[in-house]
XYZ file of C-alpha atoms in Angstrom:
703
model
C 0.000 0.000 0.000
C 1.347 3.428 -0.917
C 2.071 6.018 1.772
C -0.769 8.165 0.429
C -3.270 5.321 0.784
C -2.025 4.624 4.315
C -2.463 8.281 5.173
C -5.987 8.381 3.759
C -6.890 5.289 5.754
C -5.627 6.929 8.943
C -7.452 10.249 8.551
C -11.025 10.852 9.818
C -13.867 12.100 7.642
C -14.669 15.785 7.276
C -17.510 17.527 9.079
C -21.062 16.952 7.875
C -21.954 20.548 8.706
C -22.806 22.599 5.639
C -21.090 25.865 4.770
C -23.122 29.028 5.205
C -24.046 30.882 1.998
C -21.740 33.784 2.919
C -18.912 31.632 4.238
C -15.277 32.705 4.182
C -13.800 32.578 0.662
C -10.795 30.756 2.147
C -12.832 27.567 2.844
C -14.239 25.393 0.093
C -15.238 21.844 -0.798
C -13.205 20.462 -3.747
C -15.097 19.158 -6.757
C -14.936 15.644 -8.113
C -13.370 16.985 -11.308
C -10.500 18.703 -9.469
C -9.837 15.549 -7.446
C -9.794 13.315 -10.512
C -7.286 15.596 -12.231
C -4.747 14.895 -9.489
C -1.782 12.792 -10.666
C -0.203 11.003 -7.755
C 3.410 11.788 -7.041
C 5.266 9.575 -4.536
C 4.577 10.587 -0.928
C 7.482 9.835 1.409
C 7.136 9.564 5.196
C 10.027 11.483 6.742
C 9.442 10.685 10.419
C 6.788 9.290 12.693
C 6.099 9.043 16.440
C 6.827 5.659 18.048
C 4.311 2.916 18.683
C 1.968 3.901 15.855
C 0.671 6.970 17.702
C -1.546 9.334 15.714
C -0.615 12.933 16.583
C -3.091 15.701 15.740
C -1.111 17.215 12.847
C 0.192 15.933 9.516
C 2.660 18.194 7.686
C 3.160 17.656 3.952
C 5.990 19.535 2.247
C 7.374 19.861 -1.269
C 9.425 22.141 -3.451
C 7.443 24.857 -5.190
C 4.807 23.923 -7.746
C 4.942 20.181 -7.055
C 1.166 19.835 -6.798
C 0.638 20.640 -3.121
C -2.739 22.296 -3.695
C -3.811 19.482 -6.003
C -2.946 16.994 -3.238
C -4.873 19.099 -0.715
C -7.977 18.951 -2.903
C -7.522 15.216 -3.490
C -7.221 14.365 0.228
C -10.161 16.596 1.115
C -12.369 15.116 -1.602
C -11.522 11.537 -0.658
C -12.354 12.215 3.010
C -15.303 14.572 2.487
C -13.367 17.375 4.161
C -12.953 21.112 3.607
C -9.847 22.802 2.223
C -8.603 26.022 3.795
C -6.659 28.299 1.431
C -4.802 30.003 4.250
C -3.184 32.494 1.872
C -6.608 34.169 1.533
C -6.847 34.840 5.273
C -5.427 37.804 7.153
C -3.855 35.938 10.032
C -4.057 37.248 13.587
C -5.626 36.528 16.947
C -8.656 34.180 16.780
C -8.410 33.786 12.990
C -9.144 30.050 13.167
C -12.162 30.384 15.486
C -13.440 33.435 13.629
C -13.243 31.769 10.218
C -15.176 28.752 11.517
C -17.835 31.056 12.990
C -18.095 32.934 9.690
C -18.389 29.770 7.598
C -20.704 27.483 9.629
C -24.038 28.114 11.321
C -23.988 29.121 14.943
C -26.016 26.004 15.818
C -23.395 23.712 14.251
C -20.370 25.272 15.973
C -20.570 23.526 19.416
C -20.618 20.048 17.836
C -17.954 21.036 15.340
C -15.639 22.309 18.098
C -16.204 19.109 20.094
C -15.493 16.886 17.084
C -12.344 18.821 16.343
C -11.052 18.571 19.923
C -11.568 14.820 19.858
C -10.094 14.267 16.402
C -13.350 13.102 14.801
C -13.280 15.489 11.822
C -10.642 16.632 9.321
C -9.560 19.983 7.909
C -6.885 20.360 5.184
C -4.979 23.645 5.431
C -3.175 24.599 2.236
C -0.772 27.393 1.131
C 0.760 28.140 4.514
C 3.950 29.235 2.723
C 1.990 31.906 0.851
C 0.286 32.892 4.075
C 3.707 33.429 5.615
C 4.621 35.756 2.736
C 1.383 37.708 3.085
C 1.081 37.887 6.888
C 4.589 37.210 8.208
C 5.880 34.313 10.305
C 4.846 35.810 13.656
C 1.181 35.787 12.632
C 1.544 32.226 11.319
C 2.747 31.229 14.801
C -0.324 32.859 16.369
C -2.556 30.955 13.938
C -0.831 27.615 14.633
C -0.956 28.191 18.381
C -4.708 28.789 18.189
C -5.271 25.559 16.227
C -3.009 23.649 18.624
C -5.179 24.799 21.505
C -8.157 23.110 19.821
C -6.595 19.778 18.842
C -3.697 19.141 21.255
C -5.640 16.367 23.024
C -7.236 14.892 19.891
C -7.218 11.090 19.790
C -6.151 10.995 16.149
C -4.872 13.143 13.309
C -7.374 15.822 12.315
C -5.366 18.681 10.756
C -3.324 18.378 7.539
C -0.920 21.294 6.949
C 0.599 21.731 3.470
C 3.457 24.099 2.599
C 6.720 24.440 0.742
C 9.742 22.823 2.355
C 11.143 25.784 4.233
C 7.848 26.867 5.809
C 6.949 23.244 6.569
C 10.201 22.834 8.518
C 9.488 25.956 10.590
C 5.944 24.688 11.270
C 7.297 21.360 12.475
C 9.815 22.988 14.812
C 7.196 25.357 16.203
C 4.594 22.644 16.842
C 7.177 20.379 18.470
C 8.127 23.259 20.782
C 4.479 23.659 21.848
C 4.270 20.142 23.282
C 4.791 19.924 27.019
C 5.809 16.298 27.456
C 8.399 15.821 24.679
C 5.953 13.861 22.541
C 5.655 14.720 18.892
C 2.451 16.341 17.770
C 2.951 15.899 14.011
C 3.735 13.393 11.273
C 5.915 14.628 8.395
C 5.621 13.678 4.735
C 7.316 14.973 1.599
C 6.024 14.960 -1.972
C 8.766 13.406 -4.086
C 9.456 13.915 -7.778
C 7.321 12.002 -10.276
C 8.535 8.750 -11.780
C 8.222 7.963 -15.487
C 4.625 6.675 -15.699
C 3.378 9.418 -13.367
C 5.145 12.070 -15.444
C 3.422 10.765 -18.579
C 0.053 10.764 -16.776
C 0.630 14.356 -15.656
C 1.180 15.510 -19.241
C -1.856 13.584 -20.520
C -4.101 15.020 -17.779
C -2.865 18.531 -18.497
C -3.557 18.218 -22.230
C -6.926 16.573 -21.611
C -7.924 19.438 -19.282
C -7.427 21.790 -22.222
C -9.985 19.875 -24.238
C -7.450 18.114 -26.418
C -7.525 14.419 -27.183
C -4.792 12.028 -26.092
C -4.264 9.669 -29.074
C -1.636 6.883 -29.073
C 0.766 9.183 -30.967
C 0.887 11.400 -27.864
C 2.735 8.686 -25.943
C 5.342 8.518 -28.714
C 5.692 12.302 -28.649
C 6.159 12.310 -24.857
C 8.825 9.638 -25.149
C 10.598 11.605 -27.888
C 10.703 14.654 -25.614
C 11.857 12.615 -22.619
C 14.547 10.883 -24.658
C 16.050 14.217 -25.680
C 16.305 15.184 -22.018
C 17.689 11.760 -21.007
C 20.717 12.233 -23.254
C 21.260 15.789 -22.038
C 20.761 15.331 -18.295
C 22.123 11.881 -17.469
C 25.712 11.194 -16.495
C 25.366 7.605 -17.662
C 24.713 5.999 -21.013
C 22.085 3.270 -21.026
C 20.631 0.993 -23.631
C 18.328 3.067 -25.843
C 15.378 0.806 -24.989
C 15.999 0.862 -21.243
C 14.500 4.282 -20.490
C 13.507 3.234 -16.981
C 17.140 3.301 -15.866
C 17.411 6.984 -16.694
C 14.714 7.698 -14.106
C 16.972 6.196 -11.443
C 19.433 9.029 -12.147
C 18.747 11.914 -9.765
C 19.857 14.392 -12.437
C 17.057 13.197 -14.692
C 14.320 12.701 -12.120
C 14.860 15.991 -10.273
C 14.201 17.775 -13.568
C 11.778 15.653 -15.599
C 9.950 14.587 -12.428
C 9.300 18.213 -11.470
C 5.732 19.390 -12.119
C 6.535 22.844 -13.595
C 8.908 21.231 -16.083
C 6.228 18.755 -17.088
C 3.715 21.596 -17.353
C 6.042 23.447 -19.744
C 6.384 20.294 -21.861
C 2.611 19.785 -21.813
C 2.076 23.400 -22.885
C 4.243 22.809 -25.924
C 2.559 19.530 -26.844
C -0.932 20.970 -26.418
C -0.164 23.629 -29.027
C 0.478 21.018 -31.727
C -2.023 18.707 -33.374
C 0.414 16.619 -35.389
C 2.396 14.669 -32.831
C 4.591 13.036 -35.482
C 5.840 16.517 -36.379
C 6.560 17.071 -32.692
C 8.689 13.917 -32.624
C 10.722 15.133 -35.606
C 10.981 18.617 -34.085
C 12.382 17.457 -30.759
C 14.722 14.923 -32.319
C 16.422 17.748 -34.220
C 16.635 20.244 -31.337
C 19.535 20.906 -29.020
C 18.920 19.359 -25.592
C 20.728 22.184 -23.767
C 18.496 24.716 -25.498
C 15.397 22.897 -24.234
C 16.723 22.849 -20.665
C 17.507 26.572 -20.867
C 14.071 27.438 -22.213
C 12.279 25.552 -19.459
C 14.435 26.920 -16.628
C 14.056 30.462 -17.965
C 10.273 30.055 -18.071
C 10.300 28.975 -14.404
C 12.416 31.987 -13.428
C 10.028 34.311 -15.246
C 7.111 32.631 -13.436
C 8.748 33.288 -10.054
C 9.478 36.879 -11.035
C 5.807 37.438 -11.836
C 4.689 35.922 -8.526
C 7.010 38.077 -6.421
C 6.161 41.249 -8.346
C 2.439 40.600 -7.833
C 3.029 40.068 -4.116
C 5.175 43.198 -3.865
C 2.552 45.296 -5.676
C -0.009 44.193 -3.097
C 2.336 44.944 -0.211
C 3.234 48.394 -1.518
C -0.277 49.512 -2.487
C -0.459 51.928 0.469
C 3.174 53.062 0.241
C 3.343 56.572 -1.278
C 6.666 55.789 -2.991
C 5.110 53.008 -5.054
C 3.926 55.589 -7.582
C 7.566 56.289 -8.466
C 7.865 52.750 -9.896
C 6.995 52.943 -13.574
C 5.309 49.985 -15.247
C 8.486 49.072 -17.153
C 10.443 49.233 -13.878
C 8.455 46.335 -12.433
C 10.049 44.126 -15.106
C 13.490 44.962 -13.692
C 12.601 43.660 -10.230
C 13.615 40.114 -9.262
C 14.865 39.350 -12.761
C 16.126 35.844 -13.596
C 19.718 37.033 -13.169
C 18.952 38.556 -9.760
C 17.173 35.380 -8.667
C 20.167 33.246 -9.616
C 22.554 35.515 -7.718
C 20.391 35.386 -4.604
C 19.960 31.618 -4.914
C 23.730 31.204 -5.227
C 24.277 33.232 -2.056
C 21.444 31.472 -0.223
C 22.772 27.987 -0.958
C 26.252 29.124 0.186
C 24.761 30.521 3.424
C 25.742 34.080 2.535
C 23.638 37.239 2.622
C 21.061 36.521 -0.071
C 18.922 39.530 0.869
C 21.508 42.240 0.393
C 19.966 45.377 -1.150
C 23.137 45.675 -3.259
C 21.640 43.213 -5.755
C 18.435 45.169 -6.318
C 17.987 47.316 -9.399
C 17.529 51.073 -9.389
C 13.884 50.420 -10.232
C 13.055 50.236 -6.509
C 12.840 53.605 -4.676
C 14.596 53.820 -1.319
C 11.250 54.157 0.417
C 10.199 50.734 -0.884
C 13.461 48.865 -0.247
C 12.620 47.565 3.215
C 9.330 46.141 1.943
C 11.169 44.507 -0.951
C 13.749 42.922 1.364
C 11.014 41.690 3.716
C 9.194 40.141 0.761
C 12.423 38.486 -0.349
C 12.989 37.025 3.125
C 9.702 35.159 3.014
C 9.704 34.471 -0.738
C 13.268 33.365 -1.621
C 13.419 30.314 0.728
C 10.300 29.004 -1.056
C 11.918 29.234 -4.503
C 11.180 26.121 -6.622
C 14.902 25.702 -7.340
C 15.581 25.086 -3.630
C 15.381 21.953 -1.515
C 16.545 22.079 2.109
C 18.811 25.115 1.615
C 20.449 23.687 -1.499
C 19.558 23.576 -5.155
C 16.703 21.157 -5.825
C 18.598 19.413 -8.612
C 21.883 19.545 -10.533
C 20.207 20.981 -13.642
C 19.147 24.105 -11.717
C 22.541 24.518 -10.012
C 24.625 24.046 -13.141
C 22.352 26.374 -15.098
C 23.020 28.958 -12.363
C 26.786 28.396 -12.594
C 26.754 28.711 -16.389
C 24.613 31.844 -16.357
C 26.496 33.561 -13.516
C 29.886 32.958 -15.135
C 28.727 35.549 -17.643
C 27.770 38.094 -14.950
C 30.728 40.459 -14.313
C 29.864 40.952 -10.635
C 29.504 37.228 -9.936
C 31.838 35.286 -12.238
C 34.751 35.320 -9.769
C 32.503 34.037 -6.954
C 31.418 31.110 -9.125
C 35.006 30.309 -10.089
C 36.037 30.333 -6.419
C 33.200 27.911 -5.670
C 34.198 25.572 -8.494
C 37.908 25.744 -7.647
C 37.693 25.109 -3.928
C 37.929 21.633 -2.425
C 36.152 21.627 0.966
C 37.219 18.578 2.992
C 39.251 17.452 -0.009
C 36.106 16.918 -2.119
C 35.855 19.217 -5.142
C 32.589 20.106 -6.818
C 32.152 17.739 -9.763
C 30.440 19.338 -12.735
C 28.307 17.067 -14.899
C 28.386 17.052 -18.727
C 25.245 19.205 -18.635
C 27.273 22.232 -17.531
C 29.399 22.189 -20.690
C 26.331 21.834 -22.909
C 24.498 24.691 -21.179
C 27.472 27.037 -21.148
C 28.455 26.383 -24.764
C 24.859 26.940 -25.863
C 24.619 30.211 -23.917
C 27.921 31.477 -25.336
C 27.368 30.224 -28.890
C 30.506 28.084 -28.501
C 32.800 31.126 -28.097
C 34.040 31.229 -24.514
C 36.719 32.894 -22.378
C 39.937 30.872 -22.200
C 39.877 30.775 -18.401
C 36.791 28.514 -18.353
C 38.527 25.790 -20.393
C 39.183 23.722 -17.282
C 35.545 23.754 -16.194
C 34.410 22.590 -19.622
C 37.083 19.889 -19.587
C 36.083 18.582 -16.144
C 32.396 18.729 -17.074
C 32.777 16.539 -20.155
C 35.355 14.274 -18.491
C 32.932 13.389 -15.660
C 31.100 10.982 -17.985
C 34.123 9.715 -19.928
C 35.629 6.243 -19.751
C 39.240 6.261 -18.596
C 41.600 6.080 -21.553
C 38.841 6.932 -24.040
C 38.881 10.681 -23.508
C 41.164 13.333 -24.967
C 41.309 17.090 -25.413
C 43.251 19.375 -27.750
C 43.788 23.124 -27.663
C 45.375 24.551 -30.814
C 45.731 28.075 -32.229
C 42.901 29.443 -34.334
C 42.179 32.761 -36.013
C 39.795 33.837 -33.231
C 41.934 32.518 -30.386
C 42.198 28.756 -29.841
C 40.176 25.797 -30.979
C 39.270 23.583 -27.997
C 38.291 20.073 -29.067
C 37.188 17.397 -26.583
C 36.745 13.854 -27.862
C 34.988 11.018 -26.030
C 35.756 7.941 -28.101
C 33.682 5.608 -25.919
C 30.546 7.634 -26.581
C 31.639 8.637 -30.083
C 31.097 12.276 -29.152
C 33.093 15.388 -29.972
C 32.607 18.815 -28.424
C 34.366 21.825 -29.869
C 34.427 25.533 -29.134
C 36.595 28.597 -29.550
C 38.619 29.899 -26.599
C 38.780 33.657 -27.050
C 41.960 35.634 -26.487
C 42.194 37.930 -23.494
C 42.691 35.537 -20.573
C 45.052 32.678 -19.757
C 43.979 29.095 -20.404
C 43.165 27.777 -16.939
C 42.782 24.273 -15.477
C 42.032 23.798 -11.780
C 42.814 20.184 -10.850
C 44.103 17.869 -13.552
C 45.046 17.208 -17.167
C 44.828 13.710 -18.610
C 45.372 12.922 -22.291
C 45.447 16.602 -23.240
C 47.553 18.453 -25.798
C 47.875 22.231 -25.632
C 49.735 24.434 -28.096
C 49.492 28.191 -27.515
C 51.468 31.383 -27.884
C 49.779 32.589 -24.699
C 49.748 31.513 -21.049
C 48.543 28.271 -19.438
C 47.724 28.315 -15.708
C 47.642 25.071 -13.719
C 46.017 24.605 -10.312
C 44.877 26.706 -7.377
C 46.485 25.671 -4.102
C 46.155 21.910 -3.782
C 47.698 19.115 -5.855
C 47.518 19.230 -9.648
C 47.751 15.948 -11.565
C 49.329 15.582 -15.009
C 49.023 12.345 -16.968
C 49.759 11.592 -20.620
C 49.715 15.196 -21.813
C 51.763 17.778 -23.680
C 51.835 21.549 -23.052
C 53.623 24.006 -25.341
C 53.121 27.644 -24.324
C 54.799 31.032 -24.093
C 54.332 30.847 -20.338
C 53.254 28.062 -17.978
C 52.184 29.325 -14.547
C 51.808 26.742 -11.801
C 49.714 27.821 -8.822
C 49.379 24.388 -7.233
C 51.504 23.478 -4.226
C 52.367 20.101 -5.731
C 52.523 18.514 -9.182
C 51.555 14.848 -9.333
C 52.968 13.446 -12.598
C 51.826 9.977 -13.677
C 52.771 7.771 -16.639
C 51.243 4.297 -16.408
C 52.542 2.752 -19.653
C 55.647 3.087 -21.830
C 53.546 4.959 -24.394
C 52.461 7.638 -21.929
C 54.499 10.728 -21.097
C 54.099 14.250 -19.735
C 55.861 17.108 -21.504
C 56.025 20.799 -20.588
C 57.656 23.184 -23.040
C 57.891 26.910 -22.349
C 60.613 29.562 -22.169
C 58.958 30.869 -19.002
C 57.759 28.452 -16.305
C 56.517 30.230 -13.167
C 55.943 28.279 -9.953
C 55.675 28.749 -6.168
C 58.984 28.481 -4.238
C 57.743 25.545 -2.144
C 56.476 23.499 -5.121
C 56.960 19.729 -4.862
C 56.895 17.224 -7.739
C 55.700 13.669 -7.215
C 56.606 11.690 -10.354
C 56.265 7.913 -10.714
C 58.546 7.679 -13.827
C 61.053 10.478 -14.260
C 62.081 9.181 -17.709
C 58.584 9.966 -18.980
C 58.443 13.529 -17.602
C 60.081 15.897 -20.079
C 60.599 19.603 -19.406
C 61.949 22.043 -22.003
C 62.421 25.486 -20.489
C 64.763 28.149 -19.192
C 67.313 26.855 -16.650
C 65.386 25.778 -13.556
C 66.472 24.848 -10.070
C 64.939 22.414 -7.580
C 62.642 20.511 -8.012
C 62.946 20.640 -11.829
C 66.598 19.778 -12.443
C 66.184 16.024 -12.948
C 63.344 16.504 -15.432
C 64.697 19.320 -17.620
C 65.804 18.131 -21.074
C 66.805 21.414 -22.674
C 65.618 24.831 -23.764
C 62.181 25.557 -25.210
C 61.856 26.244 -28.900
C 60.316 29.447 -30.195
C 56.620 29.041 -31.067
C 57.112 31.789 -33.682
C 59.390 29.522 -35.722
C 57.603 28.472 -38.933
C 58.817 24.875 -38.778
C 57.640 24.507 -35.202
C 54.233 25.968 -36.075
C 53.872 23.464 -38.922
C 54.959 20.606 -36.657
C 52.321 21.549 -34.066
C 49.577 21.890 -36.691
C 50.522 18.601 -38.394
C 50.432 16.746 -35.075
C 47.007 18.204 -34.388
C 45.506 17.271 -37.775
C 46.844 13.710 -37.865
C 46.067 12.901 -34.229
C 42.318 13.430 -34.767
C 42.010 10.423 -37.058
C 40.489 7.399 -35.297
C 40.544 3.717 -36.196
C 37.060 2.621 -37.313
C 35.431 -0.820 -37.049
C 37.134 -1.873 -40.303
C 40.593 -1.047 -38.973
C 41.074 2.073 -41.098
C 42.014 5.466 -39.655
C 39.209 7.813 -40.696
C 37.281 10.927 -39.706
C 34.276 12.791 -41.094
C 35.332 15.384 -43.662
C 33.089 18.081 -42.162
C 34.755 17.626 -38.777
C 38.307 17.831 -40.173
C 37.479 20.714 -42.536
C 35.367 22.832 -40.168
C 36.706 22.036 -36.706
C 40.295 20.741 -36.898
C 41.467 22.754 -39.918
C 38.915 25.564 -39.757
C 39.794 28.911 -41.333
C 43.553 28.680 -40.754
C 45.377 29.125 -44.106
C 48.356 27.165 -42.752
C 46.238 24.196 -41.712
C 44.352 24.276 -44.993
C 47.669 24.178 -46.851
C 48.955 21.269 -44.723
C 45.805 19.242 -45.372
C 46.104 19.942 -49.116
C 49.749 18.797 -49.022
C 48.721 15.529 -47.365
C 45.971 14.972 -49.928
C 48.226 15.761 -52.896
C 50.587 12.991 -51.709
C 47.745 10.549 -50.946
C 48.626 10.478 -47.264
C 45.029 11.591 -46.727
C 42.270 10.596 -49.142
C 38.507 11.119 -49.300
C 35.935 8.463 -50.197
C 33.729 8.809 -53.265
C 30.986 10.861 -51.602
C 33.524 12.919 -49.572
C 31.931 12.000 -46.261
C 35.128 10.534 -44.800
C 38.840 11.273 -44.888
C 41.154 8.256 -44.623
C 44.724 8.382 -43.313
C 47.323 6.076 -44.873
C 49.257 4.952 -41.822
C 51.328 2.450 -43.776
C 52.781 5.229 -45.912
C 53.371 7.392 -42.843
C 55.131 4.511 -41.088
C 57.264 4.034 -44.184
C 58.286 7.681 -43.817
C 59.291 7.042 -40.222
C 56.207 8.574 -38.595
C 54.259 6.576 -36.004
C 51.439 7.295 -33.582
C 53.640 7.714 -30.514
C 55.892 10.216 -32.293
C 52.899 12.317 -33.229
C 52.250 12.916 -29.553
C 55.889 13.185 -28.454
C 57.503 16.549 -27.911
C 60.794 15.211 -29.280
C 59.987 14.244 -32.898
C 61.535 11.402 -34.872
C 63.787 12.090 -37.829
C 61.023 10.894 -40.159
C 58.541 13.366 -38.636
C 61.113 16.178 -38.899
C 61.726 15.406 -42.574
C 57.977 15.455 -43.281
C 57.621 18.810 -41.506
C 60.557 20.324 -43.368
C 59.162 19.168 -46.725
C 55.756 20.699 -45.894
C 57.547 23.909 -44.840
C 59.355 24.120 -48.186
C 56.017 23.895 -50.034
C 53.876 26.254 -47.946
C 56.342 28.737 -46.427
C 54.946 31.460 -48.694
C 51.761 31.610 -46.567
C 53.499 31.744 -43.179
């Protein structure tokens, strides 16, 4: 039996007394239609008194917009009880008694009071979080204390209280404090996120309520939408037919199982009559774009709710007339919400007036801050003082990295390692950020993108390359296990920064590369060629696990802290080319760095980059899609275009008949003394040097 069914079985029936014609607008009897429209979400029992006791109160909590009011109506309908919309009451002394007297006949009140004191009838009180916003917490306490005085000796549960998480927690603490004998006076439940079949039911009910049919094609359309989100949100890759496993991933369920997200999806589906077109539409769309659109719609919804509440609060404030209509749109904007949520989840001052816009006159600021104090903790992106799900948090990180007054705070958060445990970004962060920035990003976020994509990669099947490009640097991340490639442009203006590690990475730049913050920085199977390499870490951990792996640093200017230590498991595979260096570098230095301005060296770096992107296919041939090589690896660089043409003229690279694939002739390259290991090695073979010099003699006119 589900927890909801157990709860319904435990609760008494509602009162048989009829409402007076002029009853309080806050009390109503739910209709059969509204009850039937309720889609059950899992109800989780969070705690319970011992020995099966039935305390007078049940508290049900959830994040914002998870169907709390729908559950209130469902419970009340099933038990023949009344719902109280507490947000419509002006709370104060004797509000509970006064509302009962206003809503029921004077002859019915004595029996009703007696039934309530003995736990024989049920009331469902909804929207206590909104009541807190409207009346303030002190008045909520007065209201709860009055109800407690009625039901404290009730033999069974007779009051159901429903609110968002934060308010529900305060209610629980307050009611527990009212008890005199250390016994609990409430049971606590939490509405959990929907699971797959419930999420589908929610969408179907929503569309049906709009008078639209729900043909079999709708199920296919829902699955097409869900599948797009599965691939975007999940850290794992599952069999395409095993969709149920995606719902076990918290990253998926905390987003797709969230009612406002499902409502946004249902809104889209209800606007289309041809569901097969919907399937084609979603299959072609960018998953990160869909996540952004839904999150932005939720932020706009919250903005509208707070502005409406603030208008009501300020209606008697003379300064409110100084707020123009267009100024209201600058209050509690999505960007401001994200900044306040970031501070709130980091237990910093989330209510600082410094974040408000100039749209709010000084005379209205205190009212705005007070509204924030009761409104922000109820934000749908929050769960127990943290973000409700990774999608909301990583959207906030991606968006705030582009806010000048907050980008450094976000970087500090991502760089720090509290208790030795760094924040691990999921692949979603990279997708969101690259979508927001149109794949042109500051160089100092390279490390965050790298760690984001690497979090889903299989060890040994992941690589990254940073090579010069006309607009800055081309950053290419390849996940061979998932057959995925992510590319973007790193813009000039900042150093290329990595916070914690580099594994299977090649970097060639005429700029600066910065490694680490304060803790250890790990290098494994990578090559760095730069004008300057700045090491901020206290220790370098250098690892080579096979004879084919090495770590190479090449720069005329290596900057490092005086107390730097190097922990290297194979000093023969750690190669440093630099200016003369003292301890702890002396045993690893192999010579001076070469000038990156030298034409031969530039060709060597570009040739390595082009050839190393070819991958062995299932037929044993080294191949790559022509569009990828032409547009991403070669791009608009005249030098790279000339090198590729040289290779094609000599049949080292060929295209198939329909020019979909380039093939690399490794036998011919091996015959010239070029092998895979030498492509990645800082010290080239004689065969590789001869090939580079021959290319240089043919294309030097464009250098």
